[in-house]
Coordinates of C-alpha atoms in Angstrom, one line a residue:
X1326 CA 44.4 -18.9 32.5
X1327 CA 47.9 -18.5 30.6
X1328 CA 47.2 -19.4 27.2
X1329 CA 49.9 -22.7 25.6
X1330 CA 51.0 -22.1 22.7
X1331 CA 48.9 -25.3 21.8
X1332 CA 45.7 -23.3 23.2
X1333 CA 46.8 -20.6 20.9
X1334 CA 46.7 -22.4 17.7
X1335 CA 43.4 -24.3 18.7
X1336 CA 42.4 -20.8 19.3
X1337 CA 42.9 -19.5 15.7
X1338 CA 41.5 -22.4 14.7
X1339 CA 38.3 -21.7 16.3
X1340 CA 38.3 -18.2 15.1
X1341 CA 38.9 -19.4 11.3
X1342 CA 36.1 -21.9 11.4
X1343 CA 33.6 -19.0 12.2
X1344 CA 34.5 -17.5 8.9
X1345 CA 34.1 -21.3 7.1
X1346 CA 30.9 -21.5 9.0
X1347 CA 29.3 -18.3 7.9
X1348 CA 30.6 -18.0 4.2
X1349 CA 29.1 -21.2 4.2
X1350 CA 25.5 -20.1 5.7
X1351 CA 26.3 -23.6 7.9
X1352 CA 24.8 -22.0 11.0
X1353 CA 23.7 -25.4 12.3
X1354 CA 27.5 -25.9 12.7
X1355 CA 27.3 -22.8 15.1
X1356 CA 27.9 -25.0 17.9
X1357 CA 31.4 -26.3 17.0
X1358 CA 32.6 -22.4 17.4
X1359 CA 30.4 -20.8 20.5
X1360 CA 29.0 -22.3 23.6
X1361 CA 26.0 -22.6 24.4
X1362 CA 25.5 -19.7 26.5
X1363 CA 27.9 -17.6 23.9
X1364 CA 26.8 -13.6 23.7
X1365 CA 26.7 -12.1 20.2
X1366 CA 27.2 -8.3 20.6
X1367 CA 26.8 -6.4 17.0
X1368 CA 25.7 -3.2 18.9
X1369 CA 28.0 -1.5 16.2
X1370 CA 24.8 -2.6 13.7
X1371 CA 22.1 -1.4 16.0
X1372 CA 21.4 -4.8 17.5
X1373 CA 20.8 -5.9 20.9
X1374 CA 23.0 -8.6 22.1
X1375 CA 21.9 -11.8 21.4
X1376 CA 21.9 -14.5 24.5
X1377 CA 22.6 -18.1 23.8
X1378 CA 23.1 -20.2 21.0
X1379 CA 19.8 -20.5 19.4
X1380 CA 19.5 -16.7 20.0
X1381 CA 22.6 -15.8 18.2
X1382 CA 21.7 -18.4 15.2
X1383 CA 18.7 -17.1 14.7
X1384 CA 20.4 -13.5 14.3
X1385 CA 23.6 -14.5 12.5
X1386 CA 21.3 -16.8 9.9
X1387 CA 19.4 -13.5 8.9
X1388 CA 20.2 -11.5 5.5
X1389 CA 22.5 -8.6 5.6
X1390 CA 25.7 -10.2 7.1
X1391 CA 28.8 -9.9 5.2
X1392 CA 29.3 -12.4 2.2
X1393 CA 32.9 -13.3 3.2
X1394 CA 34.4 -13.0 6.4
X1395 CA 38.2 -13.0 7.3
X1396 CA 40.4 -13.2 10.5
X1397 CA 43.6 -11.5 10.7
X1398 CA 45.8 -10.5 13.1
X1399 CA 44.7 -12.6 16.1
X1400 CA 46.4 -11.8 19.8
X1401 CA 45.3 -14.1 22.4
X1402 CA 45.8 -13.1 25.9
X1403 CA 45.2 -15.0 29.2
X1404 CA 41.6 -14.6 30.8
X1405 CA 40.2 -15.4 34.5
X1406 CA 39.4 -19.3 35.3
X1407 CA 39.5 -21.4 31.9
X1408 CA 39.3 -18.7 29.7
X1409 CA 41.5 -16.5 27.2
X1410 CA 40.5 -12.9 25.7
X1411 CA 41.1 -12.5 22.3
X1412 CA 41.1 -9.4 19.5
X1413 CA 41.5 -10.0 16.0
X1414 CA 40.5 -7.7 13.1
X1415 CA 38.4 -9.2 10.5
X1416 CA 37.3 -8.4 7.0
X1417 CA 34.3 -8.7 5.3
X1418 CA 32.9 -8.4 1.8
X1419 CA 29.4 -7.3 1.2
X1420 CA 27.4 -8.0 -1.4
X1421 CA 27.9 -5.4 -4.2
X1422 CA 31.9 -5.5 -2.9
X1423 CA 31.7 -3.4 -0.6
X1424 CA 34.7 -4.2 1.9
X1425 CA 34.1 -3.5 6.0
X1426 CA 37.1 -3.6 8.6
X1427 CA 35.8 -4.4 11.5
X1428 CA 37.8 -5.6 15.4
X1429 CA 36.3 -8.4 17.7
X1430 CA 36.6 -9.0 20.7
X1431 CA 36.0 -11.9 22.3
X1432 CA 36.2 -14.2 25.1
X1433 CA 36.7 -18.0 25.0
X1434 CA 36.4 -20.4 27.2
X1435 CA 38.5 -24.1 27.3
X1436 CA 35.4 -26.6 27.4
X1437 CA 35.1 -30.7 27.4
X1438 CA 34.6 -30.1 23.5
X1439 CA 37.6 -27.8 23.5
X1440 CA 38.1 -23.9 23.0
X1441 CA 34.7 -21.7 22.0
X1442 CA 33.8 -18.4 21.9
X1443 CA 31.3 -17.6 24.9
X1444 CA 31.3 -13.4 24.2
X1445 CA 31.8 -12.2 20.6
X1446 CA 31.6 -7.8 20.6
X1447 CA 31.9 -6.4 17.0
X1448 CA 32.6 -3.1 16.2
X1449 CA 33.1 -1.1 12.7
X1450 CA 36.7 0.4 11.8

């Protein structure tokens, strides 16, 4: 589908609640951001994909993640059916300071509930 430019702001929207929702540690509100079957890909950190949202909570509400996260630089382009593809860089601040650059990209997917990440691949600058 041909992203609006309405499904583009709702879009960014999505992708700045995921940093609200994890600086927060709020990983019960997991479900406003990914779908249900949403894939979590951090291969980057040695992990295997996670599968589904319980899967991917269980990974993303373990210790190690970055402290703060931050999305910048969002393009949104169109996607097959009722979805978009999306690459943004992000930012995040480790404990002790330590600053990564890292670049998703994901696929979302225009649900009853509205837009939410169903495949999220991260990989290290």
């Amino acid at each position: 589908m041909k992203p609006t430019n309405d499904d583009t702001v709702e879009i960014a929207r999505v992708l700045a609640l995921w940093g609200h929702i994890m600086d927060d540690r709020r990983m019960d509100r997991l479900g406003e951001v990914l779908t249900e079957d949403a894939v979590w890909d951090a291969g980057a950190f040695g992990l295997e994909p996670a599968v589904g949202l319980q899967a991917v909570t269980a990974v993303l509400g373990a210790e190690g993640h970055a402290r703060a996260h931050h999305t910048t630089n969002i393009v949104v382009s169109e996607g097959p059916g009722d979805e978009a593809r999306v690459v943004s860089k992000g930012l995040g601040v480790m404990d002790g300071g330590t600053v990564i650059s890292a670049v998703y990209t994901d696929e979302l997917r225009h649900t009853a509930h509205g837009w939410r990440i169903s495949k999220r691949a991260i990989r290290v600058n």
